[in-house]
N, CA, C and O of each residue as an XYZ file, in Angstrom:
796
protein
N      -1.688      2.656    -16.850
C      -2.008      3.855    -16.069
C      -3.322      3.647    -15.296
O      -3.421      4.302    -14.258
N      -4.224      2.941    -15.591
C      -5.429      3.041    -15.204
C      -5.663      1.879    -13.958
O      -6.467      1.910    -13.027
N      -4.744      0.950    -14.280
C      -4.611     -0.161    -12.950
C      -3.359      0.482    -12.193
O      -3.013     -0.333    -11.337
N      -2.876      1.147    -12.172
C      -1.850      2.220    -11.212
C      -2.648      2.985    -10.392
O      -2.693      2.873     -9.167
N      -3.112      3.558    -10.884
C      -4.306      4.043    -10.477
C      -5.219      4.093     -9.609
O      -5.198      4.671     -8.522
N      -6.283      3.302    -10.224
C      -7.484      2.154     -9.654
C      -6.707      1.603     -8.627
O      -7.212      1.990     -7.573
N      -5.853      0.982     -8.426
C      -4.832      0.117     -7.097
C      -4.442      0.931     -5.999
O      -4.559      0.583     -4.824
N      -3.871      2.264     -6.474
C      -3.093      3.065     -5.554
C      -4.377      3.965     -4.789
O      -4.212      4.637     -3.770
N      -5.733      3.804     -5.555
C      -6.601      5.169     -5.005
C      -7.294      4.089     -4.366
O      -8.073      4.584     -3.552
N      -7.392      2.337     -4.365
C      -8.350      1.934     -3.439
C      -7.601      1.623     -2.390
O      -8.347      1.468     -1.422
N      -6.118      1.401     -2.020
C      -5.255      1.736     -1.099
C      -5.587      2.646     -0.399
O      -5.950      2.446      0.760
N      -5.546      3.686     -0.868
C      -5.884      5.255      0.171
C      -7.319      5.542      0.504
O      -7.703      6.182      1.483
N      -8.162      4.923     -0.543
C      -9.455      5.068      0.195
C      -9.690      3.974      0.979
O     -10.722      4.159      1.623
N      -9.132      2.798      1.234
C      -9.589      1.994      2.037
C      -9.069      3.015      3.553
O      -9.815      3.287      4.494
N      -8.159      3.275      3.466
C      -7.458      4.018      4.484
C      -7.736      4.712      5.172
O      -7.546      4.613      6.384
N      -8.607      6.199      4.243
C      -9.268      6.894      4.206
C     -10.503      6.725      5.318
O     -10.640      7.067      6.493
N     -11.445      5.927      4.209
C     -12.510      5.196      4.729
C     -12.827      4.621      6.125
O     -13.811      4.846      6.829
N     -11.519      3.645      6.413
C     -11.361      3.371      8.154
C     -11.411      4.578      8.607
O     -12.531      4.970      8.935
N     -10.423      5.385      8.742
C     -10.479      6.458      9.609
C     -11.913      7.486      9.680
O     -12.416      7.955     10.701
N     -12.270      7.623      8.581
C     -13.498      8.330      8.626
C     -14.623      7.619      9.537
O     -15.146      8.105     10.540
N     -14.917      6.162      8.873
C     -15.510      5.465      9.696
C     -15.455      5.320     11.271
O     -16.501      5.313     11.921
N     -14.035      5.187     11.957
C     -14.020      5.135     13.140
C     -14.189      6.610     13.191
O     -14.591      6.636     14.354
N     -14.194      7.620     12.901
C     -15.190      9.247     13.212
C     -16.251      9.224     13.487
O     -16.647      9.863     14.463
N     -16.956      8.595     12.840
C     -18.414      8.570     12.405
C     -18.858      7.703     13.699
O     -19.612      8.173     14.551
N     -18.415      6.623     13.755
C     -18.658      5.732     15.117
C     -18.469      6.297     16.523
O     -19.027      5.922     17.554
N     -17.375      7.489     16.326
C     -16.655      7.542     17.917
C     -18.022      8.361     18.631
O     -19.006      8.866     18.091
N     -17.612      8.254     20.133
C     -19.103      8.676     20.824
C     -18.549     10.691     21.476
O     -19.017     11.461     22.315
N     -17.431     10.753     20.540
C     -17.367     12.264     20.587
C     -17.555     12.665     19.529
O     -17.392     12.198     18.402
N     -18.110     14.068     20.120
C     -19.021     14.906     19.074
C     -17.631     15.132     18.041
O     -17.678     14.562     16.950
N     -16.564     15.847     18.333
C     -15.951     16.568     16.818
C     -15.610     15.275     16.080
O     -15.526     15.421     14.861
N     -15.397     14.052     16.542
C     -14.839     13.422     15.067
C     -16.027     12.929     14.552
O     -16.038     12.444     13.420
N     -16.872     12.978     15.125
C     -18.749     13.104     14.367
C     -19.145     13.877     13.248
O     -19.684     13.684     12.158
N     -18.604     14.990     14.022
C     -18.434     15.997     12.764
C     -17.842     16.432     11.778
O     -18.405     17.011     10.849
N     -16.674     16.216     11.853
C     -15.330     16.180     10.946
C     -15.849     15.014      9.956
O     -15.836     15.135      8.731
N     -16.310     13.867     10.646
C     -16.418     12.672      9.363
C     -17.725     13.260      8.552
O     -17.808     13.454      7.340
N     -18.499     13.436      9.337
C     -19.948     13.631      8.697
C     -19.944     14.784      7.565
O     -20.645     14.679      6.558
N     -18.949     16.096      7.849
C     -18.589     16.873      6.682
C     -17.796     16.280      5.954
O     -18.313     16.419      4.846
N     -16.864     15.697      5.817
C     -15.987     15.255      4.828
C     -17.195     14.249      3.924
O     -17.509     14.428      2.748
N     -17.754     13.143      4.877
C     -18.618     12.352      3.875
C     -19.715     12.916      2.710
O     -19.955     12.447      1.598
N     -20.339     14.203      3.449
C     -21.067     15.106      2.837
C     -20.286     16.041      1.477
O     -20.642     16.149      0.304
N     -19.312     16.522      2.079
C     -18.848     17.628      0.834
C     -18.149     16.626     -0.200
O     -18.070     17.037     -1.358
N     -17.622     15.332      0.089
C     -16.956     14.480     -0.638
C     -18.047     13.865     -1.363
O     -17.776     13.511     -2.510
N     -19.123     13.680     -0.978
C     -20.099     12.281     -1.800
C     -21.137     14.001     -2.275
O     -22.244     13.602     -2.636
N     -21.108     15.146     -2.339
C     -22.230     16.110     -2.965
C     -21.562     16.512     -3.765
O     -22.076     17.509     -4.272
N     -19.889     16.064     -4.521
C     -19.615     17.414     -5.678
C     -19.133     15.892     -6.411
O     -19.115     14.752     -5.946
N     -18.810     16.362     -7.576
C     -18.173     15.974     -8.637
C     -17.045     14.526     -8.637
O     -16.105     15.251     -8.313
N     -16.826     14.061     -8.667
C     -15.806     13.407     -9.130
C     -14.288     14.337     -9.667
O     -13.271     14.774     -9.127
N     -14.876     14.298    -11.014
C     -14.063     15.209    -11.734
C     -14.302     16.915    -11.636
O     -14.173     17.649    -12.615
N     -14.542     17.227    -10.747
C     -14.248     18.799    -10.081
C     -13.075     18.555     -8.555
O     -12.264     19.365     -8.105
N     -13.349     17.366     -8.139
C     -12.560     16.671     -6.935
C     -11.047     16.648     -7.256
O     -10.109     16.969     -6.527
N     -11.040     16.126     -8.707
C      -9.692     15.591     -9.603
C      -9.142     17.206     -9.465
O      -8.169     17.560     -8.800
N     -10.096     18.143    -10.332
C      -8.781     19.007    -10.825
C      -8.775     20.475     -9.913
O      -8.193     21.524    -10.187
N      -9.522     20.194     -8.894
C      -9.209     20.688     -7.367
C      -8.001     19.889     -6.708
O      -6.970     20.392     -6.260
N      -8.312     18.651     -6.737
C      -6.435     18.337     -6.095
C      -5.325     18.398     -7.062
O      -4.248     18.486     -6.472
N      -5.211     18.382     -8.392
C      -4.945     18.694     -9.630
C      -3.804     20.141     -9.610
O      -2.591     20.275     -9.447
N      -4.889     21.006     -9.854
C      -4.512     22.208    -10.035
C      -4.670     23.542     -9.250
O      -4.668     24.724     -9.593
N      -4.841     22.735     -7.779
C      -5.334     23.702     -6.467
C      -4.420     23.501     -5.500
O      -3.727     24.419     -5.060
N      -4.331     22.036     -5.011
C      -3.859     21.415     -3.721
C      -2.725     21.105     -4.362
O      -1.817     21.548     -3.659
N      -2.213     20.510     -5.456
C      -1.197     19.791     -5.538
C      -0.554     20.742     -6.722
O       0.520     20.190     -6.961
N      -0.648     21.706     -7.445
C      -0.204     23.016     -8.076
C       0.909     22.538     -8.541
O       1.283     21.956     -9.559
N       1.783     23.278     -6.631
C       3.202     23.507     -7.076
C       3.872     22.116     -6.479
O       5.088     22.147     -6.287
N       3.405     21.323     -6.282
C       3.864     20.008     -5.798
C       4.598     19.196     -6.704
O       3.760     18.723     -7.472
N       6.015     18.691     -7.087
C       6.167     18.240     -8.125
C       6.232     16.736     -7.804
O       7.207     16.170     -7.309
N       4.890     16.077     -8.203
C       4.676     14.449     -8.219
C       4.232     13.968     -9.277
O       3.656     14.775    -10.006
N       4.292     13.032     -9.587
C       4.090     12.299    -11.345
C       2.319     12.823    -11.056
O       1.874     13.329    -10.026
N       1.744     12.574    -12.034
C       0.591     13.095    -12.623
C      -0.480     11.828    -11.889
O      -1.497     12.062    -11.235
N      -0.075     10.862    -12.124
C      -0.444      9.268    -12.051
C      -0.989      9.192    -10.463
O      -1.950      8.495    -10.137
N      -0.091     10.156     -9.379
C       0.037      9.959     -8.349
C      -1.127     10.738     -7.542
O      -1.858     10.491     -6.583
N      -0.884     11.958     -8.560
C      -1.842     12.864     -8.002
C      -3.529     12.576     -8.054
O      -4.408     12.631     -7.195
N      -3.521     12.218     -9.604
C      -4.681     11.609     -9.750
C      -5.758     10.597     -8.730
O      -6.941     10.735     -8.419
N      -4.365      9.172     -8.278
C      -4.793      8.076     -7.417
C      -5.246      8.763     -6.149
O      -6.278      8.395     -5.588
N      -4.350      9.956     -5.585
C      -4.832     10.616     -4.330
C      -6.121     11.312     -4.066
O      -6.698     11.387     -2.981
N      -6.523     11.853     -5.303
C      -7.903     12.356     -6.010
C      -9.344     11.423     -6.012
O     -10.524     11.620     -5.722
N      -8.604     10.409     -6.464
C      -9.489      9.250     -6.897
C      -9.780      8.687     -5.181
O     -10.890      8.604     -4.656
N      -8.518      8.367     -4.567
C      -8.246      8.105     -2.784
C      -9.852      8.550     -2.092
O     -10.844      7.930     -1.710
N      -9.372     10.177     -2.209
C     -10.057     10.530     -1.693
C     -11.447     10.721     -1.860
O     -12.156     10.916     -0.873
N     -11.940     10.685     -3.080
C     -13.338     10.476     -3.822
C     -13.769      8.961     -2.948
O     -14.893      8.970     -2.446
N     -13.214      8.127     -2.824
C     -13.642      6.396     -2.747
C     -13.740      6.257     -1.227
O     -14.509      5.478     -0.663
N     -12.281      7.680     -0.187
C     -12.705      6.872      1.012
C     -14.257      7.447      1.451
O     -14.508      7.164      2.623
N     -15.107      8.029      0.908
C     -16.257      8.832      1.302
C     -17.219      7.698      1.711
O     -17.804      7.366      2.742
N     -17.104      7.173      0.215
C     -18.109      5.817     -0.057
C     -17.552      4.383      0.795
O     -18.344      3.466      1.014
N     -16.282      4.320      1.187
C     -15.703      3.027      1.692
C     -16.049      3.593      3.161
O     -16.363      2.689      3.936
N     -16.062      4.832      3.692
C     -16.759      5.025      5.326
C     -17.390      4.354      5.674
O     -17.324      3.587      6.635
N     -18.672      4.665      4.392
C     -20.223      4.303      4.776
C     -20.353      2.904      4.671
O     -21.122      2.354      5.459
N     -19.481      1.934      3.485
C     -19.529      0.542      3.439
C     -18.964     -0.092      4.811
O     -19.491     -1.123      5.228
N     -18.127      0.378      5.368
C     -16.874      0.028      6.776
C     -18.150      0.441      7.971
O     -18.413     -0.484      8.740
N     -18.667      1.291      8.103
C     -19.171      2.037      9.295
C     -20.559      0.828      9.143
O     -20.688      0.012     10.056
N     -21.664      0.796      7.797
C     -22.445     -0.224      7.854
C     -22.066     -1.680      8.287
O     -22.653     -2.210      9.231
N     -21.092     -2.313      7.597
C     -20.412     -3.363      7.890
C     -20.001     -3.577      9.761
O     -20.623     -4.510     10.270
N     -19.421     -3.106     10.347
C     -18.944     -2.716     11.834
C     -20.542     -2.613     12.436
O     -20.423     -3.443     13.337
N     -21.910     -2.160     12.532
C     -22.970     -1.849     12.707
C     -23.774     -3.076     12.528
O     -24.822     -3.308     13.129
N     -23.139     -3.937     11.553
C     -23.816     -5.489     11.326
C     -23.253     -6.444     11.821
O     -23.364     -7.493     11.186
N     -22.718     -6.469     12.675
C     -21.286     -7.502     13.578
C     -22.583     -7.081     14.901
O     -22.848     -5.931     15.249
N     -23.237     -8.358     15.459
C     -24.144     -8.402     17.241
C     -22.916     -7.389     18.010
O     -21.693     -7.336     18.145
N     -23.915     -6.795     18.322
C     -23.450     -6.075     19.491
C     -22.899     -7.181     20.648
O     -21.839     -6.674     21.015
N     -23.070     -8.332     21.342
C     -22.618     -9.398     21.551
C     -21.477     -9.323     21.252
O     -20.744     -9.302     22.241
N     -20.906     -9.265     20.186
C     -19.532     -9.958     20.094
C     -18.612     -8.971     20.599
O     -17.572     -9.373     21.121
N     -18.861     -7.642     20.512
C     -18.003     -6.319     21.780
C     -17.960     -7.010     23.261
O     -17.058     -7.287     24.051
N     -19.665     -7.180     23.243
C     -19.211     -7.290     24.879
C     -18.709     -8.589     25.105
O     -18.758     -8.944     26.283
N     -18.321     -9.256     24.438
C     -17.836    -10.905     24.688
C     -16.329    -10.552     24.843
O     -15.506    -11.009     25.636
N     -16.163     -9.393     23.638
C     -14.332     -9.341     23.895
C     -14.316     -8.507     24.991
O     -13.258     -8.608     25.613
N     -15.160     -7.659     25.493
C     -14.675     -6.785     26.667
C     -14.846     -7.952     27.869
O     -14.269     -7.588     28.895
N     -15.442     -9.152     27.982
C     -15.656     -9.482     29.010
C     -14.417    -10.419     29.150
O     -14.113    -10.691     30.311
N     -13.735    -10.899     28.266
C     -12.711    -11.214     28.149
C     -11.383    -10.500     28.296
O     -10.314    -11.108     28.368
N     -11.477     -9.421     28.329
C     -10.359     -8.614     29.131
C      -9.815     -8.006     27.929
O      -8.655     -7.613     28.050
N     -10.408     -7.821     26.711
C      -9.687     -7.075     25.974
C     -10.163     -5.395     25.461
O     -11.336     -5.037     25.355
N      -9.393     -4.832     25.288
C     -10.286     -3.452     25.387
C     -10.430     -2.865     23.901
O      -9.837     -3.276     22.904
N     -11.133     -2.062     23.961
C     -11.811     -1.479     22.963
C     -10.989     -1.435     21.458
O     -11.597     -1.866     20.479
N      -9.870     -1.010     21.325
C      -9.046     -1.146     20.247
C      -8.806     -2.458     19.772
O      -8.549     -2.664     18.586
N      -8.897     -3.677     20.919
C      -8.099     -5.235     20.363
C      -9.456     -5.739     20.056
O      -9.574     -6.330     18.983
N     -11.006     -5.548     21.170
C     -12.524     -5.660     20.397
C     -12.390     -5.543     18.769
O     -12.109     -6.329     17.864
N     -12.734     -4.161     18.863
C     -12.749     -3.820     17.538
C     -11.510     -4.447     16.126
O     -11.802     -4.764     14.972
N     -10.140     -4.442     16.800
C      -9.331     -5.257     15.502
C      -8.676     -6.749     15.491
O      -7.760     -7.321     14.900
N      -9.942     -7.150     16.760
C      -9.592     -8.653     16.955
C     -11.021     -9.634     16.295
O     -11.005    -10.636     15.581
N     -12.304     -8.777     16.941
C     -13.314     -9.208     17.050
C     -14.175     -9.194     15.634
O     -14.529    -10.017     14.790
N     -14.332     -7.445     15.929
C     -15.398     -6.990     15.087
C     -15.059     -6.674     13.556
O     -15.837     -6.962     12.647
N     -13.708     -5.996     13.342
C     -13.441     -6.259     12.021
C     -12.838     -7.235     11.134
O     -12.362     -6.993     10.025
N     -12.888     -8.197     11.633
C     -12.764     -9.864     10.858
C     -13.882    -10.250     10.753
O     -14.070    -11.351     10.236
N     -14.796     -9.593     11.135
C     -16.387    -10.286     10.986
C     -16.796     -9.338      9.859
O     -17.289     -9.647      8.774
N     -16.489     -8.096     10.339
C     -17.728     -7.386      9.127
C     -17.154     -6.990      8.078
O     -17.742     -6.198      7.341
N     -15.282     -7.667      7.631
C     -14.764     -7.582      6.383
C     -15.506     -8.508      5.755
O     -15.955     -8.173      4.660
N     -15.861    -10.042      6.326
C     -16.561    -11.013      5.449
C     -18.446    -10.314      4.885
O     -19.103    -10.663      3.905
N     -18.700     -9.576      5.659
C     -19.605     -8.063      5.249
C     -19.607     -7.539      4.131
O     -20.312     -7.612      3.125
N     -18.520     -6.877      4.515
C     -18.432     -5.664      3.405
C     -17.560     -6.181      2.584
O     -16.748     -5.270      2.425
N     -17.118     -7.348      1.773
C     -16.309     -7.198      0.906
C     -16.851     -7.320     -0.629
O     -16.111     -7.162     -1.600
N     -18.370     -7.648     -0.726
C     -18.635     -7.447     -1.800
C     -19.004     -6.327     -2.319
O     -19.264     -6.235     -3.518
N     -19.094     -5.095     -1.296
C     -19.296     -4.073     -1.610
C     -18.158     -3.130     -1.757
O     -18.155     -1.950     -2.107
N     -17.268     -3.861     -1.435
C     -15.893     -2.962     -1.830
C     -15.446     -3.613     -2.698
O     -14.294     -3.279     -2.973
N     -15.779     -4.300     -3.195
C     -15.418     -5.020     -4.525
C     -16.037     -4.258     -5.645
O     -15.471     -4.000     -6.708
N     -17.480     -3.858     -5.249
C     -18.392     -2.807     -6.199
C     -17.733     -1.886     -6.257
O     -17.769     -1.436     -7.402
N     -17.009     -1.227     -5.504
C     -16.526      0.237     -5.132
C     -15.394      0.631     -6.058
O     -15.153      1.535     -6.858
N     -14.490     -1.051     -5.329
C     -13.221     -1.133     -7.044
C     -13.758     -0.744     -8.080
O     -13.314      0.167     -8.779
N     -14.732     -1.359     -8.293
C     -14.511     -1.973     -9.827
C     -15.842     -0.523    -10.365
O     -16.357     -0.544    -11.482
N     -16.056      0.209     -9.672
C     -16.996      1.640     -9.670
C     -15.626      2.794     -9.860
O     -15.891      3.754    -10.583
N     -14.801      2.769     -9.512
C     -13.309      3.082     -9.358
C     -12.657      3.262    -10.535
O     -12.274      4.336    -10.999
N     -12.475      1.550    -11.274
C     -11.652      1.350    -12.312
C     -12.037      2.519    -13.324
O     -11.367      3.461    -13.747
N     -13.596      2.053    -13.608
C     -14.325      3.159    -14.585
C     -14.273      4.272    -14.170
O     -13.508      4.902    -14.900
N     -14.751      5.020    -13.222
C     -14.197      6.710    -12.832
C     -12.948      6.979    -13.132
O     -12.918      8.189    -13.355
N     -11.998      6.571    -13.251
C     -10.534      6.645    -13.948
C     -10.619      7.818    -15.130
O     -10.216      8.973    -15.274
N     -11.345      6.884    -15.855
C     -11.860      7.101    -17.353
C     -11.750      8.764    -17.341
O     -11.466      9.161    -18.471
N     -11.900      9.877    -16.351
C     -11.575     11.064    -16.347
C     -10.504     11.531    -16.279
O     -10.514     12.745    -16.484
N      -9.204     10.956    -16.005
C      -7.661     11.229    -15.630
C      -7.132     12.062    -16.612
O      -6.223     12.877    -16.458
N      -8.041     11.696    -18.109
C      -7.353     12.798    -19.147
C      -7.582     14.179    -19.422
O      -7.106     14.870    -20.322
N      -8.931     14.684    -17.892
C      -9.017     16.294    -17.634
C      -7.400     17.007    -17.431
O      -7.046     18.078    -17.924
N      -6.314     15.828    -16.318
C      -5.545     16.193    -16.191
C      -4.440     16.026    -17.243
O      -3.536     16.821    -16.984
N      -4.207     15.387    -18.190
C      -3.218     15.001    -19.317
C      -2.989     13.750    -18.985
O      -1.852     13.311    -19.158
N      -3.746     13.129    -18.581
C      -2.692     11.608    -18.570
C      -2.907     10.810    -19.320
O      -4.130     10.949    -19.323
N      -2.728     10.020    -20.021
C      -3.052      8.825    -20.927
C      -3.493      7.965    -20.707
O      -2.627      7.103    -20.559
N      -4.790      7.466    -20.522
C      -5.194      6.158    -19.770
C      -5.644      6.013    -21.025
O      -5.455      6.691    -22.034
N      -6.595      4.520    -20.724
C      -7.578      3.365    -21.845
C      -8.555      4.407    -22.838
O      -8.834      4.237    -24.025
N      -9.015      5.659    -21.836
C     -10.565      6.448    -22.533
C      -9.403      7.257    -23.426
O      -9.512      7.118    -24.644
N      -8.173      8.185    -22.884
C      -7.668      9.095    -23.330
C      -6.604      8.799    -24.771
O      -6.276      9.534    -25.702
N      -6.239      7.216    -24.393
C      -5.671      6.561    -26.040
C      -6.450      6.773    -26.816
O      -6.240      7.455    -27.819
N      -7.807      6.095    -26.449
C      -8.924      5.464    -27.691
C      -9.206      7.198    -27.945
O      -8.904      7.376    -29.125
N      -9.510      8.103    -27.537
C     -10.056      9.262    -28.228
C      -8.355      9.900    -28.859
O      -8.508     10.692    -29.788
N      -7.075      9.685    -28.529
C      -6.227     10.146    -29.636
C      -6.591      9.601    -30.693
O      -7.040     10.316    -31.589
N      -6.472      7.861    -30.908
C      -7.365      7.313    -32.154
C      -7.928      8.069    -32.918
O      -7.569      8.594    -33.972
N      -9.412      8.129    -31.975
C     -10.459      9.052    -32.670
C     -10.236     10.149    -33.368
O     -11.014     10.430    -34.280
N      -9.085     11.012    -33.062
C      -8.128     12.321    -33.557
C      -7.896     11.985    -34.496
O      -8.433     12.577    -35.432
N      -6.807     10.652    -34.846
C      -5.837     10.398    -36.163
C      -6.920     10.153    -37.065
O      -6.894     10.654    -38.189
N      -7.752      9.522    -36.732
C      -8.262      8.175    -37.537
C      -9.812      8.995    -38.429
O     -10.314      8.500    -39.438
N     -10.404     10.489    -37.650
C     -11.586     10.222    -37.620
C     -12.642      9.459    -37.982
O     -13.603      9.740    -38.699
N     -12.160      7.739    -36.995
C     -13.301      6.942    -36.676
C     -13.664      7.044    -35.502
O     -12.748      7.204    -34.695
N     -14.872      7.002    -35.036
C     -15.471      7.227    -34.440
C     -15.434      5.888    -33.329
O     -14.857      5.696    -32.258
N     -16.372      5.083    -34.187
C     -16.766      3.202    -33.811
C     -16.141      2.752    -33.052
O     -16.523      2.529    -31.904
N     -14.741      2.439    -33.604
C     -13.810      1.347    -33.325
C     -12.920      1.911    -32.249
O     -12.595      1.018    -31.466
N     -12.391      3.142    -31.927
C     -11.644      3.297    -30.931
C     -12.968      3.097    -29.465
O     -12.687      2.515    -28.417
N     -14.172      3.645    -29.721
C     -14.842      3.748    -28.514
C     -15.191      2.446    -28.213
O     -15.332      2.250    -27.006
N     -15.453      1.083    -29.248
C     -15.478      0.381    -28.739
C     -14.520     -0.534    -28.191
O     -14.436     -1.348    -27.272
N     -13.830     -0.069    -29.129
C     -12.529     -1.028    -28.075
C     -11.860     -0.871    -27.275
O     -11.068     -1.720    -26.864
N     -12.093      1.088    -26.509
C     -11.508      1.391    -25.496
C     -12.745      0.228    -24.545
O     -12.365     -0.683    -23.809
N     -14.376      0.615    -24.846
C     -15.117     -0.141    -24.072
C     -14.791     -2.002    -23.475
O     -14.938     -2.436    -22.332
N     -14.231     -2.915    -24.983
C     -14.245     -4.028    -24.490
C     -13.062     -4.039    -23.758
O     -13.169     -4.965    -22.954
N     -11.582     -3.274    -23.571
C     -10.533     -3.322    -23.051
C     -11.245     -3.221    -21.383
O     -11.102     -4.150    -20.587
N     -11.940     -2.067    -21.069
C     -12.905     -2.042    -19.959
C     -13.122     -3.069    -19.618
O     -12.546     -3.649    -18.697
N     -14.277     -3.629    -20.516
C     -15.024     -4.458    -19.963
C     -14.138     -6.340    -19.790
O     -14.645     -7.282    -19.182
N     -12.943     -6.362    -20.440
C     -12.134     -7.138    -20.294
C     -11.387     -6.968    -18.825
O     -11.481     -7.990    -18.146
N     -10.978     -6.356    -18.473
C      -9.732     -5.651    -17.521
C     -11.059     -6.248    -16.195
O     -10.647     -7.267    -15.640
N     -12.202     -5.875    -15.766
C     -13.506     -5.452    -15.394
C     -13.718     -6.824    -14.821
O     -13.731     -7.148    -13.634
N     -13.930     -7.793    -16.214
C     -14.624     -9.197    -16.209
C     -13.321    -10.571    -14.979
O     -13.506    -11.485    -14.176
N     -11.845     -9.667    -15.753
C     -10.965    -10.377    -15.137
C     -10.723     -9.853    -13.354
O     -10.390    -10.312    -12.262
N     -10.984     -9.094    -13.750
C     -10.737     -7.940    -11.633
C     -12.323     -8.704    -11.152
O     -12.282     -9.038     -9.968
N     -13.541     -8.999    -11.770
C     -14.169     -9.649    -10.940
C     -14.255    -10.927    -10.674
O     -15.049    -11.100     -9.749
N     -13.753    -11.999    -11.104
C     -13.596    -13.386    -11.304
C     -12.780    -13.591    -10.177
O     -13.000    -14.496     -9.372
N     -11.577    -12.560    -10.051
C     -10.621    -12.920     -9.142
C     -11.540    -12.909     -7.932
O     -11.985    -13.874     -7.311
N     -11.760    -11.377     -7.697
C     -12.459    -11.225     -6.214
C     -13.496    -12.005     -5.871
O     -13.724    -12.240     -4.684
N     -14.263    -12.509     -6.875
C     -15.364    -13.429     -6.540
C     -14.440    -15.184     -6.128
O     -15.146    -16.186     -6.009
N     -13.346    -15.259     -6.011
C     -12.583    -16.241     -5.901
C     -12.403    -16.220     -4.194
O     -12.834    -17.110     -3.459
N     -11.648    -14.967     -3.724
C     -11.507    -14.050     -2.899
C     -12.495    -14.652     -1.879
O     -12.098    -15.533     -1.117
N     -13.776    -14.205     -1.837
C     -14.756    -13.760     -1.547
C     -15.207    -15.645     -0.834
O     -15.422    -16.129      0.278
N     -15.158    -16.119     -2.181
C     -15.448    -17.916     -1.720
C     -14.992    -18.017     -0.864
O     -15.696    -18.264      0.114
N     -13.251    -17.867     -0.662
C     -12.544    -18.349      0.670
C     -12.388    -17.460      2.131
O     -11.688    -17.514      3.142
N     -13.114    -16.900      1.773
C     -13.608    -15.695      3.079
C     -14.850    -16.405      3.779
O     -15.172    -16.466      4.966
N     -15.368    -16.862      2.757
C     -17.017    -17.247      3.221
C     -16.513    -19.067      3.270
O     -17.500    -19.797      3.182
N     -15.659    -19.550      3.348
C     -15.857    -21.148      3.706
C     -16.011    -21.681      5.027
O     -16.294    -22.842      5.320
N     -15.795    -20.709      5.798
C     -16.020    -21.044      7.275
C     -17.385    -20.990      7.274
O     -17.847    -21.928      7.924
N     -18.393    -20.122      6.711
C     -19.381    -19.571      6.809
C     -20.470    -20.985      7.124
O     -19.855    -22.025      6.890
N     -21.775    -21.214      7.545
C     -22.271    -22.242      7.865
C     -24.055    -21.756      7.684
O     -24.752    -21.174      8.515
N     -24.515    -22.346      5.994
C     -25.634    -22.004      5.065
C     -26.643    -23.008      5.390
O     -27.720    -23.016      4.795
């Protein structure tokens, strides 16, 4: 449940995130504003007030697995923070390399998804790697709504068993296992992004 999850909500916030980002960038005022409130009311409340507002507000009478609703929750919590990583990233690409593709005859849309965002993914990807793996653990709330993840097993445990110790830590090393293996990969990732690179 918790890598269903974690997968499906950094899907939608990457998603998210672009679009907000190209808001935030555009040189008209309303999608300036539209992004700049969403980034604001999204990154000033809760996490888990976010969850059981799309939970038990937005998604009510909606009948979708629990799992789903959650990831859209989680989506939308992550694209706030993936804006600001995408919008910084795009902002660190020379201004140069726009006008090189415009002078080349390509316009603003093929710039930007020819030029500039193949440059400032090799940017931002360690910070959306933070974001995942900032993600995986925020999960850890899914059982406000009933769902059963890694935190919400280990505290049934805690119910049957009253032990305390052993379920919390071993919900923790399952974490920190799941955690150690999701970063090894991306740091793999990350090498072959950067081999062109010239140190």
């Amino acid at each position: 449940v918790t890598i269903k999850v974690s997968l499906l909500a950094v899907f939608i916030g990457i998603l998210i995130g672009m679009l907000i980002a190209m808001c935030n960038l555009s040189k008209r005022k309303l999608p300036r504003v539209l992004g700049g409130i969403y980034t604001d009311v999204i990154r000033g409340t809760p996490s888990v007030t976010q969850l059981m507002i799309i939970y038990f507000v937005i998604f009510a009478t909606v009948d979708l697995d629990k799992w789903i609703i959650a990831a859209i929750a989680f989506g939308v919590n992550s694209g706030a923070y993936v804006s600001e990583i995408i919008r910084g990233g795009i902002l660190s690409v020379d201004h140069g390399q726009t006008e090189a593709g415009r002078s080349l005859g390509l316009n603003a849309f093929q710039t930007m998804t020819r030029i500039v965002i193949p440059q400032a993914v090799k940017n931002i990807f360690p910070a959306l790697c933070n974001e995942f793996i900032v993600l995986i653990k925020e999960t850890a709330i899914v059982g406000y709504v009933g769902l059963v993840d890694i935190q919400k097993a280990g505290d049934f445990i805690k119910s049957a068993t009253f032990e305390a110790f052993m379920p919390l830590v071993g919900t923790a090393v399952i974490y920190y296992v799941l955690i150690k293996i999701l970063t090894l990969l991306l740091r793999q990732i990350e090498k072959q992004l950067r081999k062109s690179d010239v140190r």
